[in-house]
Tab-separated table of C-alpha atoms and ligand atoms in Angstrom:
chain	number	residue	atom	x	y	z
N	101	MET	CA	-37.297	-77.707	45.276
N	102	GLU	CA	-40.686	-76.500	44.153
N	103	VAL	CA	-43.066	-76.619	47.100
N	104	ILE	CA	-46.699	-76.312	46.094
N	105	ILE	CA	-49.241	-75.811	48.845
N	106	PHE	CA	-52.869	-76.827	48.345
N	107	SER	CA	-55.926	-76.160	50.471
N	108	GLY	CA	-56.552	-79.880	51.081
N	109	ALA	CA	-55.621	-83.476	50.298
N	110	ASP	CA	-58.118	-83.714	47.410
N	111	GLN	CA	-56.401	-80.825	45.624
N	112	VAL	CA	-53.013	-82.525	46.107
N	113	ALA	CA	-54.434	-85.700	44.516
N	114	GLU	CA	-55.968	-83.828	41.566
N	115	TYR	CA	-52.761	-81.960	40.842
N	116	ALA	CA	-50.648	-85.142	41.093
N	117	ALA	CA	-53.066	-86.863	38.686
N	118	ASP	CA	-52.720	-83.852	36.327
N	119	ILE	CA	-48.950	-84.312	36.278
N	120	VAL	CA	-49.210	-88.074	35.655
N	121	GLY	CA	-51.719	-87.330	32.878
N	122	GLN	CA	-49.356	-84.807	31.314
N	123	MET	CA	-46.495	-87.293	31.556
N	124	LEU	CA	-48.589	-89.911	29.728
N	125	ALA	CA	-49.636	-87.377	27.085
N	126	HIS	CA	-46.079	-86.121	26.588
N	127	LYS	CA	-44.568	-89.631	26.442
N	128	PRO	CA	-47.169	-92.415	26.163
N	129	ASP	CA	-44.496	-95.095	26.662
N	130	CYS	CA	-43.165	-93.418	29.806
N	131	VAL	CA	-41.830	-95.261	32.833
N	132	LEU	CA	-43.669	-94.361	36.035
N	133	GLY	CA	-42.310	-94.974	39.528
N	134	LEU	CA	-45.227	-95.736	41.850
N	135	ALA	CA	-45.736	-95.577	45.597
N	136	THR	CA	-48.082	-97.297	48.036
N	137	GLY	CA	-49.400	-96.136	51.430
N	138	SER	CA	-52.456	-94.049	52.295
N	139	THR	CA	-51.289	-90.814	50.682
N	140	PRO	CA	-51.419	-91.744	46.961
N	141	VAL	CA	-54.788	-93.572	47.172
N	142	ALA	CA	-56.752	-90.433	46.240
N	143	MET	CA	-54.430	-89.777	43.281
N	144	TYR	CA	-54.983	-93.354	42.030
N	145	ARG	CA	-58.768	-92.832	42.293
N	146	CYS	CA	-58.467	-89.670	40.169
N	147	LEU	CA	-56.354	-91.521	37.608
N	148	ALA	CA	-58.840	-94.418	37.399
N	149	GLN	CA	-61.690	-91.935	36.944
N	150	ARG	CA	-59.814	-90.058	34.214
N	151	TYR	CA	-59.090	-93.355	32.468
N	152	ARG	CA	-62.835	-94.214	32.579
N	153	ASP	CA	-63.580	-90.745	31.185
N	154	GLY	CA	-61.199	-91.423	28.274
N	155	ALA	CA	-58.872	-88.596	29.366
N	156	LEU	CA	-55.732	-90.732	29.636
N	157	SER	CA	-54.334	-94.146	28.823
N	158	PHE	CA	-51.604	-96.272	30.376
N	159	ALA	CA	-51.607	-98.700	27.420
N	160	ARG	CA	-47.952	-98.124	26.528
N	161	ALA	CA	-46.631	-97.187	29.976
N	162	THR	CA	-44.380	-99.249	32.235
N	163	THR	CA	-44.415	-99.038	36.024
N	164	PHE	CA	-41.918	-99.783	38.785
N	165	ASN	CA	-43.059	-99.679	42.377
N	166	LEU	CA	-40.766	-98.389	45.075
N	167	ASP	CA	-40.961	-101.389	47.347
N	168	GLU	CA	-42.510	-104.688	48.355
N	169	TYR	CA	-42.634	-106.566	51.644
N	170	LEU	CA	-40.328	-109.523	51.996
N	171	GLY	CA	-42.008	-112.714	53.152
N	172	LEU	CA	-45.534	-112.030	51.895
N	173	ASP	CA	-46.859	-113.959	48.953
N	174	SER	CA	-47.767	-111.561	46.134
N	175	ASP	CA	-51.380	-112.825	46.389
N	176	ASN	CA	-51.503	-111.928	50.086
N	177	SER	CA	-53.982	-109.092	50.485
N	178	HIS	CA	-51.333	-107.056	52.378
N	179	SER	CA	-48.716	-107.262	49.630
N	180	TYR	CA	-48.040	-104.104	47.682
N	181	ARG	CA	-48.841	-106.041	44.487
N	182	SER	CA	-52.356	-106.562	45.901
N	183	TYR	CA	-52.568	-102.900	46.936
N	184	MET	CA	-51.609	-101.793	43.417
N	185	ARG	CA	-54.192	-104.123	41.858
N	186	ARG	CA	-56.885	-102.775	44.168
N	187	GLU	CA	-56.018	-99.107	43.827
N	188	LEU	CA	-54.878	-98.829	40.195
N	189	PHE	CA	-53.920	-101.832	38.073
N	190	ASP	CA	-57.404	-103.403	38.000
N	191	HIS	CA	-58.997	-100.121	36.957
N	192	VAL	CA	-56.815	-98.948	34.046
N	193	ASP	CA	-55.328	-100.327	30.819
N	194	LEU	CA	-51.805	-101.059	32.100
N	195	GLU	CA	-50.350	-104.251	30.617
N	196	SER	CA	-49.750	-106.496	33.631
N	197	GLU	CA	-46.376	-107.683	32.301
N	198	ARG	CA	-45.210	-104.063	32.341
N	199	THR	CA	-46.038	-103.555	36.043
N	200	HIS	CA	-43.042	-104.281	38.244
N	201	LEU	CA	-42.479	-104.538	41.983
N	202	PRO	CA	-39.297	-105.741	43.691
N	203	GLU	CA	-40.874	-109.093	44.519
N	204	CYS	CA	-38.994	-112.077	45.880
N	205	ALA	CA	-40.415	-115.418	44.773
N	206	PRO	CA	-40.540	-118.215	47.388
N	207	GLY	CA	-37.088	-119.809	47.606
N	208	GLU	CA	-35.392	-116.971	45.698
N	209	ASP	CA	-32.359	-115.299	47.284
N	210	PRO	CA	-33.681	-111.833	48.220
N	211	ARG	CA	-30.217	-110.353	47.657
N	212	ALA	CA	-30.547	-111.119	43.945
N	213	VAL	CA	-33.787	-109.150	43.548
N	214	GLY	CA	-32.267	-105.669	43.859
N	215	PRO	CA	-29.611	-105.901	41.124
N	216	ALA	CA	-32.140	-107.528	38.753
N	217	TYR	CA	-34.655	-104.738	39.471
N	218	GLU	CA	-32.021	-102.069	38.814
N	219	SER	CA	-31.076	-103.712	35.478
N	220	LEU	CA	-34.713	-103.853	34.422
N	221	ILE	CA	-35.236	-100.165	35.255
N	222	ASN	CA	-32.153	-99.315	33.179
N	223	LYS	CA	-33.271	-101.547	30.327
N	224	CYS	CA	-36.584	-99.667	30.239
N	225	GLY	CA	-34.724	-96.343	29.977
N	226	GLY	CA	-34.975	-95.146	33.592
N	227	ILE	CA	-37.901	-93.652	35.487
N	228	ASP	CA	-39.499	-90.598	33.874
N	229	LEU	CA	-41.670	-89.665	36.831
N	230	GLN	CA	-41.397	-91.026	40.358
N	231	ILE	CA	-44.260	-90.651	42.838
N	232	LEU	CA	-43.225	-90.619	46.493
N	233	GLY	CA	-44.859	-90.492	49.887
N	234	ILE	CA	-42.858	-89.672	52.995
N	235	GLY	CA	-42.747	-91.554	56.291
N	236	ARG	CA	-43.022	-89.671	59.571
N	237	ASN	CA	-39.370	-90.620	60.088
N	238	GLY	CA	-38.375	-89.150	56.709
N	239	HIS	CA	-38.187	-92.422	54.821
N	240	ILE	CA	-38.809	-92.543	51.079
N	241	GLY	CA	-39.634	-95.993	49.788
N	242	PHE	CA	-38.443	-98.102	52.742
N	243	ASN	CA	-35.147	-96.214	52.984
N	244	GLU	CA	-35.211	-95.821	56.720
N	245	PRO	CA	-33.082	-93.293	58.640
N	246	SER	CA	-29.367	-94.173	58.278
N	247	SER	CA	-29.883	-95.539	54.730
N	248	SER	CA	-26.921	-94.755	52.521
N	249	LEU	CA	-27.686	-91.841	50.235
N	250	ALA	CA	-25.917	-93.886	47.523
N	251	SER	CA	-28.055	-96.988	48.104
N	252	ARG	CA	-29.604	-99.090	45.341
N	253	THR	CA	-32.502	-101.530	45.413
N	254	ARG	CA	-31.879	-103.973	48.263
N	255	VAL	CA	-33.273	-105.701	51.317
N	256	LYS	CA	-34.019	-103.314	54.153
N	257	THR	CA	-35.000	-103.873	57.774
N	258	LEU	CA	-38.001	-101.756	58.684
N	259	ALA	CA	-37.699	-99.166	61.446
N	260	ARG	CA	-39.842	-99.701	64.552
N	261	ARG	CA	-41.717	-96.497	63.795
N	262	THR	CA	-42.583	-97.723	60.285
N	263	VAL	CA	-43.779	-101.050	61.666
N	264	SER	CA	-45.939	-99.307	64.275
N	265	ASP	CA	-47.301	-96.774	61.733
N	266	ASN	CA	-48.430	-99.706	59.573
N	267	HIS	CA	-49.832	-101.946	62.372
N	268	ARG	CA	-53.328	-100.728	61.565
N	269	LEU	CA	-53.159	-102.384	58.134
N	270	PHE	CA	-52.549	-105.906	59.471
N	271	ASP	CA	-54.888	-108.212	61.391
N	272	SER	CA	-52.171	-109.336	63.819
N	273	PRO	CA	-48.563	-108.298	64.564
N	274	ALA	CA	-47.374	-111.814	63.625
N	275	GLU	CA	-48.556	-111.232	60.061
N	276	GLN	CA	-46.604	-108.014	59.618
N	277	PRO	CA	-43.265	-108.349	57.823
N	278	GLY	CA	-40.191	-106.725	59.353
N	279	MET	CA	-38.284	-106.538	56.079
N	280	ALA	CA	-38.846	-105.247	52.578
N	281	ILE	CA	-37.057	-104.846	49.288
N	282	THR	CA	-36.908	-101.189	48.347
N	283	MET	CA	-35.470	-99.004	45.628
N	284	GLY	CA	-32.439	-97.257	47.084
N	285	VAL	CA	-32.060	-93.533	47.683
N	286	ALA	CA	-29.780	-93.283	44.630
N	287	THR	CA	-32.288	-95.244	42.523
N	288	ILE	CA	-34.929	-92.637	43.407
N	289	MET	CA	-32.481	-89.800	42.707
N	290	ASP	CA	-31.938	-91.177	39.179
N	291	ALA	CA	-35.613	-90.579	38.275
N	292	HIS	CA	-35.977	-87.700	35.806
N	293	ARG	CA	-38.796	-86.081	37.780
N	294	VAL	CA	-40.010	-86.616	41.329
N	295	LEU	CA	-43.361	-85.771	42.907
N	296	LEU	CA	-43.421	-86.054	46.690
N	297	LEU	CA	-46.922	-86.056	48.174
N	298	ALA	CA	-47.603	-85.347	51.840
N	299	THR	CA	-50.894	-84.594	53.513
N	300	GLY	CA	-51.958	-84.132	57.123
N	301	GLU	CA	-50.536	-82.568	60.248
N	302	HIS	CA	-48.746	-85.830	61.159
N	303	LYS	CA	-46.430	-85.267	58.166
N	304	ALA	CA	-45.613	-81.614	58.943
N	305	GLU	CA	-42.358	-82.270	60.798
N	306	ALA	CA	-41.121	-84.807	58.210
N	307	VAL	CA	-41.862	-82.304	55.423
N	308	ARG	CA	-40.096	-79.488	57.255
N	309	ALA	CA	-36.971	-81.589	57.777
N	310	ALA	CA	-37.021	-82.802	54.147
N	311	VAL	CA	-37.422	-79.352	52.598
N	312	GLU	CA	-35.765	-76.976	55.049
N	313	GLY	CA	-33.493	-79.226	57.134
N	314	SER	CA	-29.933	-80.338	56.411
N	315	ILE	CA	-29.324	-83.139	53.946
N	316	SER	CA	-28.775	-86.194	56.087
N	317	ALA	CA	-29.024	-89.966	55.899
N	318	MET	CA	-30.970	-89.650	59.154
N	319	HIS	CA	-33.793	-88.060	57.128
N	320	PRO	CA	-33.540	-89.719	53.701
N	321	ALA	CA	-36.159	-87.477	52.005
N	322	SER	CA	-33.835	-84.494	52.582
N	323	VAL	CA	-31.549	-85.764	49.797
N	324	LEU	CA	-34.232	-84.660	47.330
N	325	GLN	CA	-32.881	-81.137	47.864
N	326	ALA	CA	-30.070	-82.257	45.522
N	327	HIS	CA	-32.471	-83.350	42.745
N	328	ARG	CA	-33.079	-81.024	39.779
N	329	ARG	CA	-36.771	-81.677	39.294
N	330	VAL	CA	-38.695	-82.248	42.466
N	331	ARG	CA	-42.121	-80.976	43.281
N	332	VAL	CA	-43.305	-81.300	46.846
N	333	LEU	CA	-47.104	-81.291	46.935
N	334	VAL	CA	-48.501	-80.593	50.378
N	335	ASP	CA	-51.788	-79.595	51.927
N	336	GLU	CA	-51.951	-76.749	54.441
N	337	ALA	CA	-51.610	-79.158	57.383
N	338	ALA	CA	-48.465	-80.844	56.048
N	339	ALA	CA	-47.032	-77.391	55.225
N	340	SER	CA	-47.747	-76.020	58.690
N	341	ARG	CA	-44.148	-76.222	59.970
N	342	LEU	CA	-42.459	-74.744	56.890
N	343	THR	CA	-40.938	-71.330	57.464
N	344	LEU	CA	-40.946	-70.093	53.843
N	345	VAL	CA	-44.622	-70.715	53.007
N	346	GLU	CA	-45.176	-67.182	51.707
N	347	TYR	CA	-42.120	-67.494	49.441
N	348	TYR	CA	-43.168	-70.909	48.065
N	349	ARG	CA	-46.591	-69.497	47.202
N	350	ARG	CA	-45.040	-66.527	45.384
N	351	VAL	CA	-42.620	-68.754	43.470
N	352	HIS	CA	-45.498	-70.963	42.333
N	353	THR	CA	-47.694	-68.042	41.248
N	354	GLN	CA	-44.841	-66.517	39.262
N	355	ALA	CA	-43.825	-69.860	37.708
N	356	GLU	CA	-47.419	-70.368	36.572
N	357	TRP	CA	-47.461	-66.890	35.064
N	358	ILE	CA	-44.222	-67.526	33.135
N	359	ALA	CA	-45.490	-70.940	31.975
N	360	GLY	CA	-48.726	-69.309	30.772
N	361	GLU	CA	-46.870	-66.580	28.879
N	362	PHE	CA	-44.136	-68.635	27.293
N	363	SER	CA	-45.367	-72.240	27.096
N	364	VAL	CA	-44.417	-74.329	24.080
N	365	SER	CA	-47.574	-75.040	22.101
N	366	GLY	CA	-49.518	-78.029	23.421
N	367	VAL	CA	-47.327	-78.402	26.512
N	368	CYS	CA	-48.581	-76.536	29.532
N	369	ASP	CA	-46.026	-77.445	32.161
N	370	PRO	CA	-42.339	-76.454	32.010
N	371	TRP	CA	-41.420	-79.857	33.409
N	372	PHE	CA	-42.319	-81.301	30.021
N	373	GLN	CA	-40.905	-78.562	27.814
N	374	ASP	CA	-37.191	-79.195	27.799
N	375	GLY	CA	-36.756	-82.720	26.568
N	376	ASP	CA	-36.552	-85.625	28.892
N	377	GLY	CA	-34.007	-84.314	31.346
S	106	LIG	P1	-48.508	-93.128	54.117
S	106	LIG	O1	-47.026	-93.691	53.999
S	106	LIG	O2	-48.858	-92.562	52.780
S	106	LIG	O3	-49.331	-94.331	54.463
S	106	LIG	O4	-48.482	-92.096	55.194
S	106	LIG	C1	-46.050	-92.907	53.379
S	106	LIG	C2	-44.731	-93.615	53.458
S	106	LIG	O5	-44.484	-94.317	54.445
S	106	LIG	O6	-43.919	-93.465	52.528
């Protein structure tokens, strides 16, 4: 895993937006995997600003979000569809019919949503770049501790800790859903590239267990250790429990030097140099 440590959350957001911008430049019709939560908000603001500045375009891109609450109408202000409209979709040139979330229409069997979502991802050629946050309990998407590492998009019961971490976003506990439909751990592992973003001291233990702990279903983010192309972007606070900080910094400095010396013309990041991986 490449662990890149930044001085603060704003630098994490700028770098993540750089990578998304490079993905769009390298493959304008790319498929992006998107995340919700507080962490990626700053990255979405950077992307919207860069779109307004004419620096990037989503016109040919397709998006798949990690998850959506079950039991909330998509127009409900707490749905992840509404979040994505607020934070990104309404501010850039994404075609709305190419923005996907694992939504369950009223009356639809929620068990049918996952397989249909997986088929659509495959039909679109798979996810080129997946953005991830991490829960304090190590979840990615809503793959809570004990999720099968081979899981696919499906209905998931939310952990108590996830529900309590997200209380602040709802007006009353009665409004807050206890279930969601989420991409599975294996769905995420199929993405060609993964960017995991974590900022703040409250994420330090989850980041340590994901990067330096054992691979375990009890900490689903740890499975990313088995992915070929993962970058973990953390600020100093989220990196504060890592033991190999000095090594990660050296690796990054040297990788940047090699990329600078030997980059293929017009492509500045090695992630985008060797085909689509
Ligand atoms: P957060 O959520 O960005 O709101 O901390 C991350 C997550 O639960 O995946």
